[in-house]
PDB file of C-alpha atoms and ligand atoms in Angstrom:
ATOM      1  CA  UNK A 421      14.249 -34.450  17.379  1.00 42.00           C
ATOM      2  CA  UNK A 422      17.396 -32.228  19.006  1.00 45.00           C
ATOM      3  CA  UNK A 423      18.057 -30.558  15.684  1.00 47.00           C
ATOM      4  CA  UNK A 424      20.357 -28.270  17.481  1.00 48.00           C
ATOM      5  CA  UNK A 425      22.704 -31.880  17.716  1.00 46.00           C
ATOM      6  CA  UNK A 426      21.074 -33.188  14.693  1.00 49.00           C
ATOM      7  CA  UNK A 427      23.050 -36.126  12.727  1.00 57.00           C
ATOM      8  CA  UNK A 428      24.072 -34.567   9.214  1.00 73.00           C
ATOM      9  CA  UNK A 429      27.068 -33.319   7.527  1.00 88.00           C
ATOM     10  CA  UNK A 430      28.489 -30.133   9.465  1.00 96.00           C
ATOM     11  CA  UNK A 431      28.914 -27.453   6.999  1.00 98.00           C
ATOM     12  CA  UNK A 432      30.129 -24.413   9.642  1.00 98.00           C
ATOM     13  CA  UNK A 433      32.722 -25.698  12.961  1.00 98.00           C
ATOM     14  CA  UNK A 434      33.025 -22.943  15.134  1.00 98.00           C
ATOM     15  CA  UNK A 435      35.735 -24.504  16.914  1.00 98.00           C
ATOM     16  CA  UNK A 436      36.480 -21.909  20.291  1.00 98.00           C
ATOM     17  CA  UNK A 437      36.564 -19.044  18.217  1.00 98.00           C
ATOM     18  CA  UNK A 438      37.702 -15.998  20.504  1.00 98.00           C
ATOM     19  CA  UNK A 439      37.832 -12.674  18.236  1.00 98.00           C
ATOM     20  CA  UNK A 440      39.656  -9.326  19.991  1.00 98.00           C
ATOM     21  CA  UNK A 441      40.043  -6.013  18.474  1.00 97.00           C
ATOM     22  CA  UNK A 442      42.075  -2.984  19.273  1.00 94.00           C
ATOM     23  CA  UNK A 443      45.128  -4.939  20.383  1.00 93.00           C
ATOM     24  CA  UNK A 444      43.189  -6.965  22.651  1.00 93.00           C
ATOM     25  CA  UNK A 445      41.158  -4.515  24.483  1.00 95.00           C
ATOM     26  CA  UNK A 446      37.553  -5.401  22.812  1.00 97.00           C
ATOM     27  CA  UNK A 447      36.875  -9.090  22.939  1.00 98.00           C
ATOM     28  CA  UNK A 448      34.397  -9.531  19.797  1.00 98.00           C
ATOM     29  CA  UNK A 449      34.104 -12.883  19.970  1.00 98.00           C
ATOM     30  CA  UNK A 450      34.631 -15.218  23.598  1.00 98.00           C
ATOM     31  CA  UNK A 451      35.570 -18.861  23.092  1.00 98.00           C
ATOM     32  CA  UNK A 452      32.466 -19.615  20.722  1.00 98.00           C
ATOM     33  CA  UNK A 453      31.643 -23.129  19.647  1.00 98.00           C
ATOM     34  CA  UNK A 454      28.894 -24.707  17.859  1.00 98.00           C
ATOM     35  CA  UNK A 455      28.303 -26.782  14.609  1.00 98.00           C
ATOM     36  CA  UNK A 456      25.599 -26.602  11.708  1.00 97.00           C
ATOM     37  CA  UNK A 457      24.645 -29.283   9.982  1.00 96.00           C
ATOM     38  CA  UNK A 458      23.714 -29.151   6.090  1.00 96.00           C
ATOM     39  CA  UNK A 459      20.203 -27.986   5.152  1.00 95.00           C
ATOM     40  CA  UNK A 460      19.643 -26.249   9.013  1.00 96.00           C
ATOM     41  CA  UNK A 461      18.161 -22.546   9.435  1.00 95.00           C
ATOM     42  CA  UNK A 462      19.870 -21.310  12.317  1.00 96.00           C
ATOM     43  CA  UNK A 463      18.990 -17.601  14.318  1.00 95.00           C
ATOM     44  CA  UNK A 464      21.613 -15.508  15.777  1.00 96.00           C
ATOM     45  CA  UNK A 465      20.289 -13.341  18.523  1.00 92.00           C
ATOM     46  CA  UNK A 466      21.525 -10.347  20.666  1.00 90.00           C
ATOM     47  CA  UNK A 467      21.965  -6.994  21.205  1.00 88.00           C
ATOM     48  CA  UNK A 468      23.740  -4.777  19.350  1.00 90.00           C
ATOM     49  CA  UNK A 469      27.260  -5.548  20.167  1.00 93.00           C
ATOM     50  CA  UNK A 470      26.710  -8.831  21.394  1.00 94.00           C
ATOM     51  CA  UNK A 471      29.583 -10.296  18.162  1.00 97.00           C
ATOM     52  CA  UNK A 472      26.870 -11.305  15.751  1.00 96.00           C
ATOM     53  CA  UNK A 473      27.956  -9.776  13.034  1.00 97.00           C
ATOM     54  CA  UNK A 474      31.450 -10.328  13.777  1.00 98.00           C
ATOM     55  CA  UNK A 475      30.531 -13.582  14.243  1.00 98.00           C
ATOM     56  CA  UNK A 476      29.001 -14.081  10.658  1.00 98.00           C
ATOM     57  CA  UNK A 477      31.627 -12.255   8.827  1.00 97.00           C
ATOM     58  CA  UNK A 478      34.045 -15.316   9.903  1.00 98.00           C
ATOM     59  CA  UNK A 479      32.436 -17.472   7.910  1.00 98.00           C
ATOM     60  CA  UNK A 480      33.115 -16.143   4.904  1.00 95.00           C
ATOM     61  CA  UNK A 481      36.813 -15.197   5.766  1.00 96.00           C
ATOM     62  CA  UNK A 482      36.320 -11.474   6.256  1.00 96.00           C
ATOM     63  CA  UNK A 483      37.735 -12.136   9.597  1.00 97.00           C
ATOM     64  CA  UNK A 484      40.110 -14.424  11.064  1.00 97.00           C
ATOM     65  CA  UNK A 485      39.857 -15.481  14.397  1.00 98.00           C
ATOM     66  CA  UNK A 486      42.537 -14.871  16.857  1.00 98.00           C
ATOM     67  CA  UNK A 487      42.672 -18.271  18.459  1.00 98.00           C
ATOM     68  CA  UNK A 488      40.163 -21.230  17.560  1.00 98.00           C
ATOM     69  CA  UNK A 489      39.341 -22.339  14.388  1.00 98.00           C
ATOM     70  CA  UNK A 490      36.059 -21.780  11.407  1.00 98.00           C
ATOM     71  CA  UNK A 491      35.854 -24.761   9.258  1.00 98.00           C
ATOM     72  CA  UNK A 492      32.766 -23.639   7.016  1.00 98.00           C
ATOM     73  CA  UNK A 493      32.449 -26.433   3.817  1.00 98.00           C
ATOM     74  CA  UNK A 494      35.527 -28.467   4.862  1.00 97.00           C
ATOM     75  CA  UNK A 495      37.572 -25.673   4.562  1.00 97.00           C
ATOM     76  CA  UNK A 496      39.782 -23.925   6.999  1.00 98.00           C
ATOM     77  CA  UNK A 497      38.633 -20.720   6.524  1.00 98.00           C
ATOM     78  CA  UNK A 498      41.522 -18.217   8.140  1.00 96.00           C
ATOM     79  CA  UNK A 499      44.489 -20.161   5.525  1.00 97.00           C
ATOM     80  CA  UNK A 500      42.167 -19.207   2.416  1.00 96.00           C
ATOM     81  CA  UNK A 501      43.713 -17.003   0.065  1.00 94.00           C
ATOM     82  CA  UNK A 502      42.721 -15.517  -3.557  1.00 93.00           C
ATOM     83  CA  UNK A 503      41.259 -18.243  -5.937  1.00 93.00           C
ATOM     84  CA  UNK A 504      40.052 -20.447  -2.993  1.00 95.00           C
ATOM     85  CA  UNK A 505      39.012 -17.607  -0.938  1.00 95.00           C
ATOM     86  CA  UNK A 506      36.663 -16.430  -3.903  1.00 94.00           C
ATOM     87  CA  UNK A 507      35.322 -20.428  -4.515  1.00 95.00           C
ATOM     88  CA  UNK A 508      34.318 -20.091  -0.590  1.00 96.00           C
ATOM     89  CA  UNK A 509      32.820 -17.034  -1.148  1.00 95.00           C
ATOM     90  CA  UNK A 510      30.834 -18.015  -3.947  1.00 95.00           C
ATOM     91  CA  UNK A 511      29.341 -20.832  -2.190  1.00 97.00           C
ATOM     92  CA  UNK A 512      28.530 -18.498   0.594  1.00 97.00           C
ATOM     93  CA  UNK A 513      26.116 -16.012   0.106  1.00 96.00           C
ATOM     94  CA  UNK A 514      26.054 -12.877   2.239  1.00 96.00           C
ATOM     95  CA  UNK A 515      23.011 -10.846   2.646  1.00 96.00           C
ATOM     96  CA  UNK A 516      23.090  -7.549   4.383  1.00 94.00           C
ATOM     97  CA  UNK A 517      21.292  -5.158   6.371  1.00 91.00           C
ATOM     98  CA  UNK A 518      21.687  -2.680   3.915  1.00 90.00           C
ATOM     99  CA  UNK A 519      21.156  -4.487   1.203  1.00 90.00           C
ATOM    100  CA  UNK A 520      24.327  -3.412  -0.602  1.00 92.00           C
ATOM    101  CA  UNK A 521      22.360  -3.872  -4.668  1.00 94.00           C
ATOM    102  CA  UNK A 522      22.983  -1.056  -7.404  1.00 95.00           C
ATOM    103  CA  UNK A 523      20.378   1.731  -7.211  1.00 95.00           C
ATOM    104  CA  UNK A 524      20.469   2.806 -10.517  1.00 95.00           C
ATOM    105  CA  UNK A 525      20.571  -0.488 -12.452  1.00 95.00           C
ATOM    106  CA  UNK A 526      17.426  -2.451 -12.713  1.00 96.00           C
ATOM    107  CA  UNK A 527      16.347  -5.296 -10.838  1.00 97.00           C
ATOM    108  CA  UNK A 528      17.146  -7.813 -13.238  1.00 96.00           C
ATOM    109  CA  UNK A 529      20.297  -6.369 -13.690  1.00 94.00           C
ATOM    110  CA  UNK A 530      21.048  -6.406  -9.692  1.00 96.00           C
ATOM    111  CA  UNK A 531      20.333 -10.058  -9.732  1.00 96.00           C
ATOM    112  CA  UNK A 532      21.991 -11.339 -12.768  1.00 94.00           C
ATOM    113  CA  UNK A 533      25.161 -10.059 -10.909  1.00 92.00           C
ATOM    114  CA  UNK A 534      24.641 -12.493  -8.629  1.00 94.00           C
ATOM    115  CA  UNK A 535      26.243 -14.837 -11.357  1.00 91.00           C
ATOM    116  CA  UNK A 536      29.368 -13.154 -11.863  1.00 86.00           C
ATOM    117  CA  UNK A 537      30.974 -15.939  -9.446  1.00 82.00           C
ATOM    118  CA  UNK A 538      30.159 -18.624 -11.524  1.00 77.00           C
ATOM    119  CA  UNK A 539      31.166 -17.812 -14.782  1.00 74.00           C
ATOM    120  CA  UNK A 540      33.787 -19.059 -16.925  1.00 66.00           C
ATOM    121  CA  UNK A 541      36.287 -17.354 -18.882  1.00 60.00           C
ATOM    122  CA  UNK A 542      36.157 -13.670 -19.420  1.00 57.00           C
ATOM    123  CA  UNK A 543      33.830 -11.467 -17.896  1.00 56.00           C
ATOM    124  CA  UNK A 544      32.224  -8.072 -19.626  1.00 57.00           C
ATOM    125  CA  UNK A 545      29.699  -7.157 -17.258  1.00 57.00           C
ATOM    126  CA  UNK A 546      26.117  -8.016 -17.065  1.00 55.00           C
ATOM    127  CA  UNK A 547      25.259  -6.757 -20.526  1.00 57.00           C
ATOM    128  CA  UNK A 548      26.926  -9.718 -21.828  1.00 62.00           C
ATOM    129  CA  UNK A 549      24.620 -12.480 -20.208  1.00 70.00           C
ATOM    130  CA  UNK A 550      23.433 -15.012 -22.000  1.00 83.00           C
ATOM    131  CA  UNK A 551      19.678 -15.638 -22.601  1.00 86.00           C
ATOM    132  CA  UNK A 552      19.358 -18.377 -20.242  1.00 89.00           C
ATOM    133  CA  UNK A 553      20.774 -16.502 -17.090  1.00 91.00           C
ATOM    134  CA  UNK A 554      18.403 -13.587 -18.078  1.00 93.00           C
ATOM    135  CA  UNK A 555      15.993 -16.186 -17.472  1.00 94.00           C
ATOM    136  CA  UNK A 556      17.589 -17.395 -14.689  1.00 95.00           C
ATOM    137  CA  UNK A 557      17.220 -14.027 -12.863  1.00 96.00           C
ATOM    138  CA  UNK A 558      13.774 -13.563 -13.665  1.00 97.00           C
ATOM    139  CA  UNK A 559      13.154 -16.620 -12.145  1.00 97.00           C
ATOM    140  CA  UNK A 560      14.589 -15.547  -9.092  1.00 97.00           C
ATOM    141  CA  UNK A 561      12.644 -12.807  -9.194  1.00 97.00           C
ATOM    142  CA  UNK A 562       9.648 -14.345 -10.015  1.00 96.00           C
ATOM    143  CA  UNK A 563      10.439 -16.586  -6.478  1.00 96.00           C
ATOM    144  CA  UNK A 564      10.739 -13.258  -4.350  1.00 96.00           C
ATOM    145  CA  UNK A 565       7.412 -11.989  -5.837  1.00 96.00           C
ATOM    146  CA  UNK A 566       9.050  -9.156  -7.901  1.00 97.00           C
ATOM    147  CA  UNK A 567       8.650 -10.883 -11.330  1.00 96.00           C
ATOM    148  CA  UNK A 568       6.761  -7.384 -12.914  1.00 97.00           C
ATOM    149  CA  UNK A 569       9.804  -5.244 -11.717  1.00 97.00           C
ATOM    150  CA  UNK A 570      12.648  -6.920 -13.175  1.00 97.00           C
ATOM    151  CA  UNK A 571      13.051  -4.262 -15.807  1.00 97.00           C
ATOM    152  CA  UNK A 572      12.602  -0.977 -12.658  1.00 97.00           C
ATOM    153  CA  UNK A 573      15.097   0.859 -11.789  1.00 97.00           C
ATOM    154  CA  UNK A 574      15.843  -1.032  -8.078  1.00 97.00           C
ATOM    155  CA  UNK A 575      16.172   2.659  -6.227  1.00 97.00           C
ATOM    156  CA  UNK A 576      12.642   3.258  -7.412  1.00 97.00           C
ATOM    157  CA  UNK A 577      11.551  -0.064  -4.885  1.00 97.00           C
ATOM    158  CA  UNK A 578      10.870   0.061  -1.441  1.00 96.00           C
ATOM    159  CA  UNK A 579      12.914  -0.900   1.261  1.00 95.00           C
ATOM    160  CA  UNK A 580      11.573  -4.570   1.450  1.00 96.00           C
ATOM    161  CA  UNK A 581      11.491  -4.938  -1.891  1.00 97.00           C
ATOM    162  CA  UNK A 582      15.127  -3.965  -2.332  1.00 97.00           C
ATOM    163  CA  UNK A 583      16.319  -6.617   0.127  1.00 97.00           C
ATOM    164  CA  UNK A 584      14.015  -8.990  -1.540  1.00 97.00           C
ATOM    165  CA  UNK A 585      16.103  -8.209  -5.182  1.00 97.00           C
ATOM    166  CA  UNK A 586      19.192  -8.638  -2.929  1.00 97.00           C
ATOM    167  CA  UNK A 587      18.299 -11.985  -1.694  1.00 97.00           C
ATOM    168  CA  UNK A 588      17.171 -13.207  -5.264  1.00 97.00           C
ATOM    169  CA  UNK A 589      20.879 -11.688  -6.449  1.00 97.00           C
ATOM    170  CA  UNK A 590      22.173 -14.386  -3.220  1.00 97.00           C
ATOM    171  CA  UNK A 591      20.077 -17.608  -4.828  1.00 97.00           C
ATOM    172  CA  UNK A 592      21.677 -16.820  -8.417  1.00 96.00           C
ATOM    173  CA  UNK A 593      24.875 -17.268  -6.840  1.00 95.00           C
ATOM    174  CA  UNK A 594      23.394 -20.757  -5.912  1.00 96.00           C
ATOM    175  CA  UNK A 595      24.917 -20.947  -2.768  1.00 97.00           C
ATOM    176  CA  UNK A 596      25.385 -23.644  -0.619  1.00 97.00           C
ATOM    177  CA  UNK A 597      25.304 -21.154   2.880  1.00 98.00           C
ATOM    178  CA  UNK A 598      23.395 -18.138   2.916  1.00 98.00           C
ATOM    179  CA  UNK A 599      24.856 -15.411   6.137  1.00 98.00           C
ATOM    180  CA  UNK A 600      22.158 -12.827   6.630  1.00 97.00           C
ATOM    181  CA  UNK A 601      23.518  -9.984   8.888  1.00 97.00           C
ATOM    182  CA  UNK A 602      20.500  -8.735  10.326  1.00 96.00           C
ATOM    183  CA  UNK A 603      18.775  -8.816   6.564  1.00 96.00           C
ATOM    184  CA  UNK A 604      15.212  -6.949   8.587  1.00 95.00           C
ATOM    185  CA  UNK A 605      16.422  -4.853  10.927  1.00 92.00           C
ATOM    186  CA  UNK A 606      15.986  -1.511   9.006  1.00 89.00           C
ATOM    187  CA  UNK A 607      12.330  -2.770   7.642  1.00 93.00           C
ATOM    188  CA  UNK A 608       8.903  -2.112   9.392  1.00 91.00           C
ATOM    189  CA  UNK A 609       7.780  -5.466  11.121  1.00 88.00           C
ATOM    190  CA  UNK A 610       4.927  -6.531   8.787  1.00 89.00           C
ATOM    191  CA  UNK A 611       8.014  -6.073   5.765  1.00 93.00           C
ATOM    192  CA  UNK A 612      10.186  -7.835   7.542  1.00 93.00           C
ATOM    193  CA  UNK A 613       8.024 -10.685   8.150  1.00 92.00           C
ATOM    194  CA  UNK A 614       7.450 -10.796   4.481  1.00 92.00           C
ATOM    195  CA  UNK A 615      10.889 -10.583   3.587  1.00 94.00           C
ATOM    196  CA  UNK A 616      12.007 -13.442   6.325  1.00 93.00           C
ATOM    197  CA  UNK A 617       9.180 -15.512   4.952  1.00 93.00           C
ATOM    198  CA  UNK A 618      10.922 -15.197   1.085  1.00 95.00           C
ATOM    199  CA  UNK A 619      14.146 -15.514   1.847  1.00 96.00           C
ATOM    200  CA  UNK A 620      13.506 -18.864   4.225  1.00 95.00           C
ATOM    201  CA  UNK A 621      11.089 -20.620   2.181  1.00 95.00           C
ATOM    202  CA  UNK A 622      14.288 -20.193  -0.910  1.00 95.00           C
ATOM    203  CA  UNK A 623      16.715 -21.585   1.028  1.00 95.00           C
ATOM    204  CA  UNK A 624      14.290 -24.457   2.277  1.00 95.00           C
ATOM    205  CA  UNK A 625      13.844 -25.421  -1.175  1.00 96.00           C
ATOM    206  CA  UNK A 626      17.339 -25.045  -2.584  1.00 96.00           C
ATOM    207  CA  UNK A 627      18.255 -26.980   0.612  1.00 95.00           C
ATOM    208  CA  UNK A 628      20.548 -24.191   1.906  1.00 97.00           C
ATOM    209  CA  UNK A 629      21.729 -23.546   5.180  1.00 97.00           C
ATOM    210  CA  UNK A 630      20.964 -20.876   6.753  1.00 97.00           C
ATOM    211  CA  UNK A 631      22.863 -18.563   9.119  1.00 98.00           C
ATOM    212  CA  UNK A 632      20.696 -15.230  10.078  1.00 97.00           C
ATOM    213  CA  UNK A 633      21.586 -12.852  12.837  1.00 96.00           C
ATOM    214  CA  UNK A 634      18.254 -10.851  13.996  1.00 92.00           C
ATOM    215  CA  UNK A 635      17.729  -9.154  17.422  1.00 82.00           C
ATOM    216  CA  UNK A 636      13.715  -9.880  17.196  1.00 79.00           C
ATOM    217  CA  UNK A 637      13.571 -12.450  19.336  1.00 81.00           C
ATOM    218  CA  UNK A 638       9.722 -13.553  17.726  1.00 81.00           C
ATOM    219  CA  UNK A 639      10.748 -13.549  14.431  1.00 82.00           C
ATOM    220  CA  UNK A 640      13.763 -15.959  15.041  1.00 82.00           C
ATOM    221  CA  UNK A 641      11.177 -18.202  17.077  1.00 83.00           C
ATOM    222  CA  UNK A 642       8.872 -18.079  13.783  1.00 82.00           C
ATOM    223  CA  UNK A 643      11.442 -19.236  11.405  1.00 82.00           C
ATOM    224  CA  UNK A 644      14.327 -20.994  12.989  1.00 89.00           C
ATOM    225  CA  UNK A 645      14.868 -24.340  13.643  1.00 90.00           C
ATOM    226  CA  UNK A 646      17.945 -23.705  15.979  1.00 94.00           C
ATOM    227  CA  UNK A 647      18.233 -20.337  17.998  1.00 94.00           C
ATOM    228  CA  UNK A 648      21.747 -19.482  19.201  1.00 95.00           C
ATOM    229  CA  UNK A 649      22.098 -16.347  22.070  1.00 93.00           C
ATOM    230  CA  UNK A 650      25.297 -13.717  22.202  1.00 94.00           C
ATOM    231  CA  UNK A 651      25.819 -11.495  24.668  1.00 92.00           C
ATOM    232  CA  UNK A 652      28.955  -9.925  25.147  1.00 93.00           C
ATOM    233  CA  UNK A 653      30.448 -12.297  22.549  1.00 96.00           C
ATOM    234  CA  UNK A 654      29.659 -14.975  24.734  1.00 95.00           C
ATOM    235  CA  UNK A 655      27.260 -18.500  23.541  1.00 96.00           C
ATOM    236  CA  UNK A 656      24.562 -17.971  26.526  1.00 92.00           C
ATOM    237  CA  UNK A 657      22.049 -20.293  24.293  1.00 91.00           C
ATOM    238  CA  UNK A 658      21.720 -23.206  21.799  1.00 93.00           C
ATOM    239  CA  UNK A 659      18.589 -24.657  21.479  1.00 91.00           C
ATOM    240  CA  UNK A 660      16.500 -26.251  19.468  1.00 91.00           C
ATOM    241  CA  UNK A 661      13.457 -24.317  18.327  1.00 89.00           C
ATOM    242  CA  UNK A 662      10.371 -26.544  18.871  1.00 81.00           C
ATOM    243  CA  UNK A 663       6.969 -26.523  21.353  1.00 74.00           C
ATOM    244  CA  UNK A 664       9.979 -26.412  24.578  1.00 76.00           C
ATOM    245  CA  UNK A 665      11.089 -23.561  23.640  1.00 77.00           C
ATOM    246  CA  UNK A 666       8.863 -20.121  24.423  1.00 74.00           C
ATOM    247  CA  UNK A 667       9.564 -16.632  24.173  1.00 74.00           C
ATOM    248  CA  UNK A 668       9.859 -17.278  27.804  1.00 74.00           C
ATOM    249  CA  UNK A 669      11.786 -19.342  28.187  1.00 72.00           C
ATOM    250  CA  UNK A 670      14.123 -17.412  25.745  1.00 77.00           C
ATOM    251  CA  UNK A 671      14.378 -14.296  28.165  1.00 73.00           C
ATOM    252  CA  UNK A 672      14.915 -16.076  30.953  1.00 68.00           C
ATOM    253  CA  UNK A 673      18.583 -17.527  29.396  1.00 64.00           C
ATOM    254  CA  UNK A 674      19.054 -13.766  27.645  1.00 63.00           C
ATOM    255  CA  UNK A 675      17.574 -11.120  28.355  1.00 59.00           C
ATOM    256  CA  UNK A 676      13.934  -8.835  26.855  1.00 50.00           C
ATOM    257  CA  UNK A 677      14.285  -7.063  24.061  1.00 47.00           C
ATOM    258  CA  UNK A 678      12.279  -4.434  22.459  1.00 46.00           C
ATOM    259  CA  UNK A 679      11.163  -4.816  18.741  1.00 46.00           C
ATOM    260  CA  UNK A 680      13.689  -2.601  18.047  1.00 50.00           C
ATOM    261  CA  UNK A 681      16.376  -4.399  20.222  1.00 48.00           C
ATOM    262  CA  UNK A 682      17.361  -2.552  22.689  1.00 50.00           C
ATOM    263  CA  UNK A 683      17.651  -3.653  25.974  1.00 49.00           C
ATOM    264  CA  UNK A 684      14.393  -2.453  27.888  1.00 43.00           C
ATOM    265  CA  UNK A 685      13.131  -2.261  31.525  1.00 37.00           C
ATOM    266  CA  UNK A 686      12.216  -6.068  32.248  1.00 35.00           C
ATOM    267  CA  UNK A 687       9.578  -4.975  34.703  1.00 31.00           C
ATOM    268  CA  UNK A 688       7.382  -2.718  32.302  1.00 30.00           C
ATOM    269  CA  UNK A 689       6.446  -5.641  29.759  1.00 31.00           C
ATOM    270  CA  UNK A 690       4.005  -7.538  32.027  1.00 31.00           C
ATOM    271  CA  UNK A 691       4.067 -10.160  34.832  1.00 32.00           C
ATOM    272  CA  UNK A 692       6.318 -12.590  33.221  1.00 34.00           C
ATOM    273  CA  UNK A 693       9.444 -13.595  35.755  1.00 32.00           C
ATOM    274  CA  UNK A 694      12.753 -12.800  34.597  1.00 35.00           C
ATOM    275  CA  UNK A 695      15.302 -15.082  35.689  1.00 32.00           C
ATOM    276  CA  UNK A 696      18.795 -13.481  35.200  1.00 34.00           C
ATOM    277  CA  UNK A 697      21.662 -16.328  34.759  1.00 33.00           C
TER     278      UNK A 697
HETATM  279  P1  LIG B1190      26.633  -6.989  16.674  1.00 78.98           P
HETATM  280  O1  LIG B1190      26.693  -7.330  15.227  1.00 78.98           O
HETATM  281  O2  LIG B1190      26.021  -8.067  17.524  1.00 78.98           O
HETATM  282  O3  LIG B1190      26.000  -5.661  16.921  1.00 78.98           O
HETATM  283  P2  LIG B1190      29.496  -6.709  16.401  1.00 78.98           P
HETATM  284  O4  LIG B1190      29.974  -8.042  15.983  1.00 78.98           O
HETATM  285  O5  LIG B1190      29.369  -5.667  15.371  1.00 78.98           O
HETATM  286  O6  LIG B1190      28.134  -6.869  17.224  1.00 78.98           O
HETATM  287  O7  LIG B1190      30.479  -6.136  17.510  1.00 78.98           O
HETATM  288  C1  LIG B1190      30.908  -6.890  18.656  1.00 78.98           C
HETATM  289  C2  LIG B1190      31.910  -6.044  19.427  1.00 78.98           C
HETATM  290  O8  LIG B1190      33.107  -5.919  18.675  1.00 78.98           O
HETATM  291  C3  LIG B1190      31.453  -4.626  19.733  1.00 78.98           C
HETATM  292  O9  LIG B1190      31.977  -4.251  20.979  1.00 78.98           O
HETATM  293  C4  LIG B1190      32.078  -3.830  18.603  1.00 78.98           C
HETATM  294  O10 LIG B1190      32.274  -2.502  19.011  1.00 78.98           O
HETATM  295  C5  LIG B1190      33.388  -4.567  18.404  1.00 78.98           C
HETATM  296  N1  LIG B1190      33.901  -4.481  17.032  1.00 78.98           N
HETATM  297  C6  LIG B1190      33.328  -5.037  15.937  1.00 78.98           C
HETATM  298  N2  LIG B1190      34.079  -4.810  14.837  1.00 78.98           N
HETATM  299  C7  LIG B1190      35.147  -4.073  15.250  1.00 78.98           C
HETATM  300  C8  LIG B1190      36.280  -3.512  14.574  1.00 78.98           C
HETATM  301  N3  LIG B1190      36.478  -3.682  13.257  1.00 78.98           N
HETATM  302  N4  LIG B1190      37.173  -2.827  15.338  1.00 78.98           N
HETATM  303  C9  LIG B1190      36.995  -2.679  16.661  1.00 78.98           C
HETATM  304  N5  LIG B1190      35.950  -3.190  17.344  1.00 78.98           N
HETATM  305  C10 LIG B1190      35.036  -3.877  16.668  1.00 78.98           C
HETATM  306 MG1  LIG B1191      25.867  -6.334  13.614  1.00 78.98          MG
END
């Protein structure tokens, strides 16, 4: 089936979203559209400056666009302010590159923050949790395979395991979207298989959708079910991922990448035509 124009709720509109900066002299973001529906897992690829990130921070109202419209959960995400700005937020999780958890709290700590959102009435900080969130969190740690290091200082884990604590803070928040902002990019490839693998399988069972910028164009084919293509801000692809769609046929629409995602010689990686469009 077409899941990129599956039936299905749409949870995100990107509705010809065009995003400048610098008074109009950097266009971020160039007349985007495209829809998810509930429960999809849906790549963002591109180089590095391609508007992915930009892209993803609109979602969650850290940008506004400056003509078009974001609709992500029925809401209209640029008139948002203060309480319902913070109910958005908390039903869209936002994992990050960096990882952005507390270094010198411990894991369990790290992830029972990821609760704050959700709680009622007044709010003392994390030593105040109740029993059954502490369980809660180990849970979630248990479900990222860091179950023994809940009581560890996090700074004392490695990179992947950090961003796996990070994306077990994200399910405590029990979101309805998780935004990953290139969640592997500064892990070693067999990590961030690992990690992609964790964090995918969660939001497959929770039923969450997924939106997860990456510029390793073989890890989005691994986990996706819908690849979408930037370059210079522009849409250049939305497919589908299924048995149509190669690595191939990928570069031919965009263009190779390195692992590491920069833009490389498209002669030196082997006999495969390149098709610019
Ligand atoms: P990516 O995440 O794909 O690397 P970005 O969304 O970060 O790309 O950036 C897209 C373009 O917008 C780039 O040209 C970048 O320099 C520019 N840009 C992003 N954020 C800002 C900003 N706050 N101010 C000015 N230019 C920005
Ligand atoms: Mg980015």
């Amino acid at each position: 089936m077409d899941t990129a124009s599956a039936p299905g709720r749409a949870v995100v509109e990107v509705d010809d979203v065009v995003k400048t900066f610098d008074g109009g002299n950097v266009v971020a973001l160039d007349h985007v559209s495209f829809q998810v529906p509930e429960g999809q897992l849906a790549v963002i690829i591109g180089l590095s400056g391609s508007g992915k990130s930009t892209l993803l921070r609109h979602l969650n109202g850290m940008h506004t666009p400056t003509s078009g419209a974001v609709r992500v959960l029925d809401r209209d995400v640029a008139s948002l302010r203060g309480r319902e700005l913070r109910a958005l937020r908390r039903d869209v999780g936002f994992v990050f590159q960096s990882f952005n958890i507390v270094g010198r709290v411990t894991c369990l700590e790290n992830v029972m923050s990821g609760a704050l959102g959700r709680l009622r009435g007044p709010r003392y900080g994390v030593t105040t949790f109740s029993k059954s969130l502490r369980r809660e969190a180990l849970e979630q740690l248990d479900r990222v395979g860091l179950g023994d290091r809940a009581f560890q200082r996090t700074d004392t884990l490695s990179g992947g395991q950090q961003q796996r604590v990070a994306i077990a803070r994200t399910l405590m928040q029990k979101p309805r979207i998780v935004l990953a902002d290139e969640p592997v990019a500064s892990l070693d490839p067999e990590i961030s298989g690992q990690v992609m693998d964790v964090m995918f399988r969660a939001c497959i069972e929770d039923n969450i959708t997924v939106l997860c910028s990456l510029h390793q164009v073989d890890l989005a084919l691994g986990w996706a079910n819908r690849l979408i293509a930037l370059r210079d801000g522009k849409l250049v692809l939305d497919s589908p991922v299924d048995s149509d769609l190669s690595h191939e046929r990928v570069m031919e629409v965009y263009q190779r990448l390195d692992p590491t995602g920069e833009k490389v010689d498209e002669y030196s990686l082997g006999p495969t035509p390149v098709i610019e469009h």
